[in-house]
Coordinates of N, CA and C in Angstrom, one line a residue:
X1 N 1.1 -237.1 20.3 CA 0.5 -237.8 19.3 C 0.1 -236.9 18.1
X2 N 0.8 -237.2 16.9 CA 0.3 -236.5 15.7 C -1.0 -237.3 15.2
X3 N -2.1 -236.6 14.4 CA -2.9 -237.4 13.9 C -3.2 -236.2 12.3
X4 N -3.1 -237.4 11.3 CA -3.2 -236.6 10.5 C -4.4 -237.5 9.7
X5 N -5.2 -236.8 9.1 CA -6.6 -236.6 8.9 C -7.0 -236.6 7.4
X6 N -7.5 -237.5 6.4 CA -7.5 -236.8 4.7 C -8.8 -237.0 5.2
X7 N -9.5 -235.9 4.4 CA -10.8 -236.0 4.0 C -11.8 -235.6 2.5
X8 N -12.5 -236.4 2.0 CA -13.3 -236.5 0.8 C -13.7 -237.6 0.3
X9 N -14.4 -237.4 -0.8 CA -15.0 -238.4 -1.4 C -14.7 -238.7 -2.5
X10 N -13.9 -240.5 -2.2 CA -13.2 -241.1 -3.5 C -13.6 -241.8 -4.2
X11 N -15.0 -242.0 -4.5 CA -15.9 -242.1 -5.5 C -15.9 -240.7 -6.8
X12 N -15.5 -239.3 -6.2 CA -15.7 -238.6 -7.0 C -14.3 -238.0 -7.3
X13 N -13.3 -238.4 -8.2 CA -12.4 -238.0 -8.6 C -11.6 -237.4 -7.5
X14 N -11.3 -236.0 -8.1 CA -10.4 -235.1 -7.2 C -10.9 -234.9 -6.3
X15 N -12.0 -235.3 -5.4 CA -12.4 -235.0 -4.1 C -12.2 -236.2 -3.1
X16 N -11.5 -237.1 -3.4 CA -11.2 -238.1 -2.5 C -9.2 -237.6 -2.2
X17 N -8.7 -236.3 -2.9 CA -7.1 -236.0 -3.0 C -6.7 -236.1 -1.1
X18 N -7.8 -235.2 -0.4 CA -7.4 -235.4 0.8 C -6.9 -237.2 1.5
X19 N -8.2 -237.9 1.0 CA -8.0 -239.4 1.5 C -6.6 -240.0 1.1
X20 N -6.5 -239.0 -0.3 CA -5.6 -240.0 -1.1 C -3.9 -239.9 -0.5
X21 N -3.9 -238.6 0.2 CA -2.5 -238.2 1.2 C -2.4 -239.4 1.8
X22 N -3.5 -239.0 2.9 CA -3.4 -240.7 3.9 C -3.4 -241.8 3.6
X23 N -3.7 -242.1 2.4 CA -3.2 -243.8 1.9 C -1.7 -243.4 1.2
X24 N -1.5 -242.1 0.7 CA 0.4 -242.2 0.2 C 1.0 -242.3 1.2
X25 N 0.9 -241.7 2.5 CA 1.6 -241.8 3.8 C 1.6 -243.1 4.6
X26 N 0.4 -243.7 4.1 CA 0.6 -245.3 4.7 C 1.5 -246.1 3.9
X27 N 2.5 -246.1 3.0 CA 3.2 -247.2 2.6 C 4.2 -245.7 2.9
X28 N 4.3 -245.4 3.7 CA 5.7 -244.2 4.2 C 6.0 -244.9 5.4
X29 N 7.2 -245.1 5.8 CA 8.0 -245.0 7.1 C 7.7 -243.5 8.2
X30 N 6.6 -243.7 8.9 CA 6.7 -242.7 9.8 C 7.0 -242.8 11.3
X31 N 7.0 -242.1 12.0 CA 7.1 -242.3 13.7 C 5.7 -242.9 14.0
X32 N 6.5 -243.6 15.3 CA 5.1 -244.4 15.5 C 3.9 -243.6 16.4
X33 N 4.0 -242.3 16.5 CA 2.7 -241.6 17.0 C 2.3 -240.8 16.2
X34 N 2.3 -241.5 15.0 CA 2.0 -240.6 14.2 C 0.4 -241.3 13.7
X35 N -0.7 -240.7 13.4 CA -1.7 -241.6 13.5 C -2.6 -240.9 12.3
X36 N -2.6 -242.2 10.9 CA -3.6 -241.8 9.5 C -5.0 -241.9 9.9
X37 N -5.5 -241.4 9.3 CA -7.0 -241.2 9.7 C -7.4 -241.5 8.3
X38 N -8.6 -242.3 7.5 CA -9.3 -241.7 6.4 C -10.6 -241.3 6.9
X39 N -11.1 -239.9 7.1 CA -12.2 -240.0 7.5 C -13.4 -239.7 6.8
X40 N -13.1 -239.5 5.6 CA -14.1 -240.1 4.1 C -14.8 -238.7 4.2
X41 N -16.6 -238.3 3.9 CA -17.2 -237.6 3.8 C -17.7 -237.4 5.4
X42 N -17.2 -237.8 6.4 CA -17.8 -238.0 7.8 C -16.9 -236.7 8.6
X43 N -17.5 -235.2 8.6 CA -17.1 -234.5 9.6 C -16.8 -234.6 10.9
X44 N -18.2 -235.3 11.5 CA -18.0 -235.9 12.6 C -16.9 -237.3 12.9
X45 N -16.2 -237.5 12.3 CA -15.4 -238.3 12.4 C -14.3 -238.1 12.8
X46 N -14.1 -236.5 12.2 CA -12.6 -235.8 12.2 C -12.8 -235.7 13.6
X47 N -14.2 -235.3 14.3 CA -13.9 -234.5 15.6 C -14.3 -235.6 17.0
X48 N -13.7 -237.0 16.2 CA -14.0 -237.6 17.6 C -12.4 -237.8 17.3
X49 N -11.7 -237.7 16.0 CA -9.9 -238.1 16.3 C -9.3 -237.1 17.0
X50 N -10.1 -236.0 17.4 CA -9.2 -234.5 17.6 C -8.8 -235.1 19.4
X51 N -9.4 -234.9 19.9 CA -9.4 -235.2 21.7 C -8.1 -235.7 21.7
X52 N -7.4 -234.8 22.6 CA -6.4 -235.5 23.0 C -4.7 -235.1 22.3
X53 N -5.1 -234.9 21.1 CA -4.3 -235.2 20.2 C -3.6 -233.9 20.7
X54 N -2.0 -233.8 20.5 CA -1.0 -232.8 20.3 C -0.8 -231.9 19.2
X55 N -1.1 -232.9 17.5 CA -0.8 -232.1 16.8 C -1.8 -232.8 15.9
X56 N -2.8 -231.7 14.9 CA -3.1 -232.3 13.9 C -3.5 -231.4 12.3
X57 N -3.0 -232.5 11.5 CA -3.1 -231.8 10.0 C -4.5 -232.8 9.3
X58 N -5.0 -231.7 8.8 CA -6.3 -232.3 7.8 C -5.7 -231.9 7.1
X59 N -6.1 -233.0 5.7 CA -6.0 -232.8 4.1 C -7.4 -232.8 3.8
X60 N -7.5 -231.8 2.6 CA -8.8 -232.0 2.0 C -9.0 -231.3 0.5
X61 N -9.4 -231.4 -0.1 CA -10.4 -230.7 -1.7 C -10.6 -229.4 -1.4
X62 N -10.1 -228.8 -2.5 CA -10.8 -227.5 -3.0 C -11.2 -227.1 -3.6
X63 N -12.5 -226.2 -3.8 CA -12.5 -225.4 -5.1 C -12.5 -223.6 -4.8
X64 N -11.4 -223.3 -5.5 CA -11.0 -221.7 -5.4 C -11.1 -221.0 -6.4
X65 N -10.8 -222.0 -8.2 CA -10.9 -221.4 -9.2 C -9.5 -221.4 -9.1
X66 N -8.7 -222.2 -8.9 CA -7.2 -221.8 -9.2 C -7.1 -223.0 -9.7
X67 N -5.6 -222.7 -10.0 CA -5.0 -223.9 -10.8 C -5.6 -225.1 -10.5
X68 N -5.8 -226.5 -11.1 CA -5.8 -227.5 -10.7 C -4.1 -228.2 -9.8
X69 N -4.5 -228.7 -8.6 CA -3.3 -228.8 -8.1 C -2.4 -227.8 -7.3
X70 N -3.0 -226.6 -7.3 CA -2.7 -225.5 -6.4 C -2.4 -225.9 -5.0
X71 N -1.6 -225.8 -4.1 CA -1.5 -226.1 -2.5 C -2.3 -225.0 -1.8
X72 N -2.4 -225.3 -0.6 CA -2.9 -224.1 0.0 C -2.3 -225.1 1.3
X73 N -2.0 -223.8 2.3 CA -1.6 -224.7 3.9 C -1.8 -223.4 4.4
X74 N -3.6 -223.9 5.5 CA -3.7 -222.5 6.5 C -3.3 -222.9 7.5
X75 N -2.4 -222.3 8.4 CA -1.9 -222.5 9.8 C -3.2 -222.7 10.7
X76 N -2.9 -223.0 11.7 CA -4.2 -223.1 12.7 C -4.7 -222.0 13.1
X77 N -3.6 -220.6 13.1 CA -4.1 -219.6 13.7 C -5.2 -218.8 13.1
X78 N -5.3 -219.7 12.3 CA -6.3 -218.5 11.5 C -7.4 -219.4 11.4
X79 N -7.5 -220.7 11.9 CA -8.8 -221.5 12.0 C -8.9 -221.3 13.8
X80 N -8.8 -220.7 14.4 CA -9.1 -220.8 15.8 C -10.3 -219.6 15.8
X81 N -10.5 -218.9 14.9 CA -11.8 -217.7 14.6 C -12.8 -219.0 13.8
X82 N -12.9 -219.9 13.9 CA -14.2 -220.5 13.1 C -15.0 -220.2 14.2
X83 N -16.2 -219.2 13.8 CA -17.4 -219.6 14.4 C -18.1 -221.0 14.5
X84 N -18.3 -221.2 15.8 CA -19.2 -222.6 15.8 C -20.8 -222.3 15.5
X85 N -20.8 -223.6 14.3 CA -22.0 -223.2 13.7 C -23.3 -223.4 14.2
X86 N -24.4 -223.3 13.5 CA -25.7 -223.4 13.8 C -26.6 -224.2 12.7
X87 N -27.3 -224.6 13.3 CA -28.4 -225.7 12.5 C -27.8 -226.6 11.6
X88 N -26.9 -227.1 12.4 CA -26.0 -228.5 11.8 C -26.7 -229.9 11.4
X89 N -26.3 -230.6 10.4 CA -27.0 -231.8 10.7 C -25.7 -232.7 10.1
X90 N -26.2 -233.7 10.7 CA -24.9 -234.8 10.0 C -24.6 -235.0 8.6
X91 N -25.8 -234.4 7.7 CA -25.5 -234.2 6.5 C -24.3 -233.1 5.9
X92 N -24.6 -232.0 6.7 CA -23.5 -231.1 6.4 C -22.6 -230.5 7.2
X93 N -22.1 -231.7 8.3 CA -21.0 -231.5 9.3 C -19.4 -232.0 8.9
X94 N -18.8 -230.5 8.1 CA -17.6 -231.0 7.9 C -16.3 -231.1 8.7
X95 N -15.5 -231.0 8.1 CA -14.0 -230.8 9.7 C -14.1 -229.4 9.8
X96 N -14.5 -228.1 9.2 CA -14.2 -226.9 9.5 C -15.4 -227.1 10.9
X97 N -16.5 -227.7 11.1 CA -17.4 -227.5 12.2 C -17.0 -228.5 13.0
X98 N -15.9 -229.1 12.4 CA -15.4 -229.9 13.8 C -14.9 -229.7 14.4
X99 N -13.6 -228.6 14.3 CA -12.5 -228.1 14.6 C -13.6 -227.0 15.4
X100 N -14.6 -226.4 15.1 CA -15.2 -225.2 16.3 C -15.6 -226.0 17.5
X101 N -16.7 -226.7 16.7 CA -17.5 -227.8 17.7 C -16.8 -228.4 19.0
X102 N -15.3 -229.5 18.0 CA -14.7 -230.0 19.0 C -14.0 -229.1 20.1
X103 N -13.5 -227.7 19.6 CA -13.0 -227.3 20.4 C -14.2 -226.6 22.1
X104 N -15.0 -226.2 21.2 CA -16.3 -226.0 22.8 C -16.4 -227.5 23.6
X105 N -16.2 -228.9 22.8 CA -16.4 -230.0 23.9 C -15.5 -230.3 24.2
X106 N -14.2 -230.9 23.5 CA -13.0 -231.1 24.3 C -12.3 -229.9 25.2
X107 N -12.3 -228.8 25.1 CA -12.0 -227.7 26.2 C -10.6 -227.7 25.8
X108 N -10.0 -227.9 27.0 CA -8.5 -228.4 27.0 C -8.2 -229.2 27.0
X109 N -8.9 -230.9 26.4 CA -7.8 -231.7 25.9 C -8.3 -231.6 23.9
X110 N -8.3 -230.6 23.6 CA -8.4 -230.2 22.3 C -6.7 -229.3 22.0
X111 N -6.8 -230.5 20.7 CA -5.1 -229.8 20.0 C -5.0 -228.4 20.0
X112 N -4.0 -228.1 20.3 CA -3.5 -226.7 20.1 C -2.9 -226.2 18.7
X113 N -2.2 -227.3 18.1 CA -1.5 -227.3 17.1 C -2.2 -227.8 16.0
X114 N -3.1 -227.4 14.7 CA -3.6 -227.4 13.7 C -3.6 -227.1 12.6
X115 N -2.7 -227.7 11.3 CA -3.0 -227.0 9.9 C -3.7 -227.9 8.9
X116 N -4.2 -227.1 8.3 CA -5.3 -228.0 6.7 C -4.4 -227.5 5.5
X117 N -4.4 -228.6 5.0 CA -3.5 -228.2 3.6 C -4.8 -228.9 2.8
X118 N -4.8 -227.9 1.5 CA -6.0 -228.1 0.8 C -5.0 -228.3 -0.5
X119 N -6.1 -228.8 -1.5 CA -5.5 -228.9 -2.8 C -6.8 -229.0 -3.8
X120 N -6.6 -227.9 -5.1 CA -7.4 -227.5 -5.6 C -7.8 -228.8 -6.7
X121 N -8.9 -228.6 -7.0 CA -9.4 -229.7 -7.8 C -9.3 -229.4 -9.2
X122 N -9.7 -230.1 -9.9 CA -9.9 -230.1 -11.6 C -11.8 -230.9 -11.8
X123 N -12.0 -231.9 -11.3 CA -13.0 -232.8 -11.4 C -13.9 -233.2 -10.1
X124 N -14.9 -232.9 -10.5 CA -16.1 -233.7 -9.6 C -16.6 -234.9 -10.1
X125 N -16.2 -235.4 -11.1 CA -17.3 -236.8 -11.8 C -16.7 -237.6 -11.2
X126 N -17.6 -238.7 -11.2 CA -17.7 -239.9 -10.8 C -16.6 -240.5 -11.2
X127 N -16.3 -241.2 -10.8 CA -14.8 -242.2 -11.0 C -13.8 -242.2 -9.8
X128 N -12.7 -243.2 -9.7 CA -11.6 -243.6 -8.7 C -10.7 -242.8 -9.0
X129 N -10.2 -242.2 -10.2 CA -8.8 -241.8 -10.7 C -9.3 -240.3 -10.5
X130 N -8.2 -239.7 -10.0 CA -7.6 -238.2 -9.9 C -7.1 -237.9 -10.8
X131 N -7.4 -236.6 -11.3 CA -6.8 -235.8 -12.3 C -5.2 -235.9 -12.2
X132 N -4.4 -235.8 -13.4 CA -3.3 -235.9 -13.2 C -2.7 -234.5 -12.5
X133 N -2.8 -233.8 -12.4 CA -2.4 -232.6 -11.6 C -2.3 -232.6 -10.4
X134 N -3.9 -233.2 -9.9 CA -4.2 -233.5 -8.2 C -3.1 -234.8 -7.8
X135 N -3.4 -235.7 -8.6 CA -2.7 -237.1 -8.2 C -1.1 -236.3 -7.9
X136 N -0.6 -235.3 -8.6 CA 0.8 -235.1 -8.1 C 0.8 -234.6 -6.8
X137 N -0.3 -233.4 -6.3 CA -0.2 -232.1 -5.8 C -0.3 -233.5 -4.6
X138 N -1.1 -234.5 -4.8 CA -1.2 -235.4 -3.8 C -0.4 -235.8 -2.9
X139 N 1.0 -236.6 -4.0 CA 2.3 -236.8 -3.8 C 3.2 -235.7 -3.2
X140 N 2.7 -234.8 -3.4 CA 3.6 -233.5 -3.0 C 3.2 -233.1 -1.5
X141 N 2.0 -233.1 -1.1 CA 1.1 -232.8 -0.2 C 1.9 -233.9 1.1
X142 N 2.1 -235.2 0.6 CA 2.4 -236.1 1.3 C 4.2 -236.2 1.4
X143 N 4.8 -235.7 0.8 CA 5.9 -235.3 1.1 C 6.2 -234.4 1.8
X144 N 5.9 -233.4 1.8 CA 5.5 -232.3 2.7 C 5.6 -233.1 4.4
X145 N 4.3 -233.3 4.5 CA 3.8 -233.7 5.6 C 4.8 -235.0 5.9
X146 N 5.1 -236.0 5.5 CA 6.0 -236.6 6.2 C 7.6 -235.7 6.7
X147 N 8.0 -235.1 5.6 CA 8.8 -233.9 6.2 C 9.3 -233.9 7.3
X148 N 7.6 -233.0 7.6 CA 7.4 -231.9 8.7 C 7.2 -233.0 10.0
X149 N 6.6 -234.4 9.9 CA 6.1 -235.3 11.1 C 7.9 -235.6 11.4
X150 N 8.9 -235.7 10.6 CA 10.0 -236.4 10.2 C 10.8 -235.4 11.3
X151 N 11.1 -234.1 10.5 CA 11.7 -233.0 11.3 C 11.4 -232.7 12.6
X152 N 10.1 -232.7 12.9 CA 9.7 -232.4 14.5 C 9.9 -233.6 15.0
X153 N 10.3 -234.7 14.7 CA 10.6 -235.8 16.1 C 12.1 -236.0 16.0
X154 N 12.9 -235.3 15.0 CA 14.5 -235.9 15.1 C 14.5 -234.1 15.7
X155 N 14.4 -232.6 15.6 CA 14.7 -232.4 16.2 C 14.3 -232.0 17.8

């Protein structure tokens, strides 16, 4: 089971770009284990989808100071060093502390297979619409990823 994961806040422009993957991928033709997630501003959300799961990609918001629309895609291997954090509260429990978290509680039925593709922002203000930069990197982001869910089940 793939489960793929957007996360942000689509009240605030370019910070809802992760959500907005997972709604471009819902009017996509995908395999049927393949599983959208929107899991909004709720970290703890991401890490009740993880259990279990075979493979999983989170989308989410950046800010780097780079281009608006910039990709970024970190493999998993380099998220399996997250320290698990300290003095958490559900206020500021994102997927990076879910991905530690979940992995100390699910053990071994925690994915092995993990990447986050980020995409850099232009805007924080209030509003539904994405910058036009993000709105593509969006489209792009979700081409990608159907791809990649596409490729690994035909070959």
């Amino acid at each position: 089971m793939i489960v793929v994961i957007g996360c942000g806040n689509t009240n605030r422009s370019d910070d809802g770009a992760g959500v907005g993957v997972v709604h471009e991928l819902q009017s996509r033709e995908l395999p049927a284990d393949v599983r959208l997630i929107d899991a909004g501003t709720g970290g703890m959300d991401v890490m009740f989808h993880l259990e279990g799961m075979q493979r999983v990609i989170i989308v989410d918001a950046a800010q780097t100071g780079a281009a608006p629309g910039t990709l970024y895609r970190v493999p998993g291997d380099q998220l399996e060093t997250l320290p698990p954090p300290s003095n958490l509260s559900l206020h500021n429990f994102r997927w990076q502390h879910a991905l530690a978290v979940g992995r100390m509680i699910y053990k071994d039925r925690f994915p092995t297979d993990i990447s986050v593709y980020l995409i850099q922002i232009a805007s924080l203000d209030f509003g539904l619409d994405m910058t036009p930069a993000v709105r593509e990197a969006v489209t792009q982001v979700a081409d990608m990823i159907a791809g990649e869910v596409l490729h690994e089940r035909s070959a």
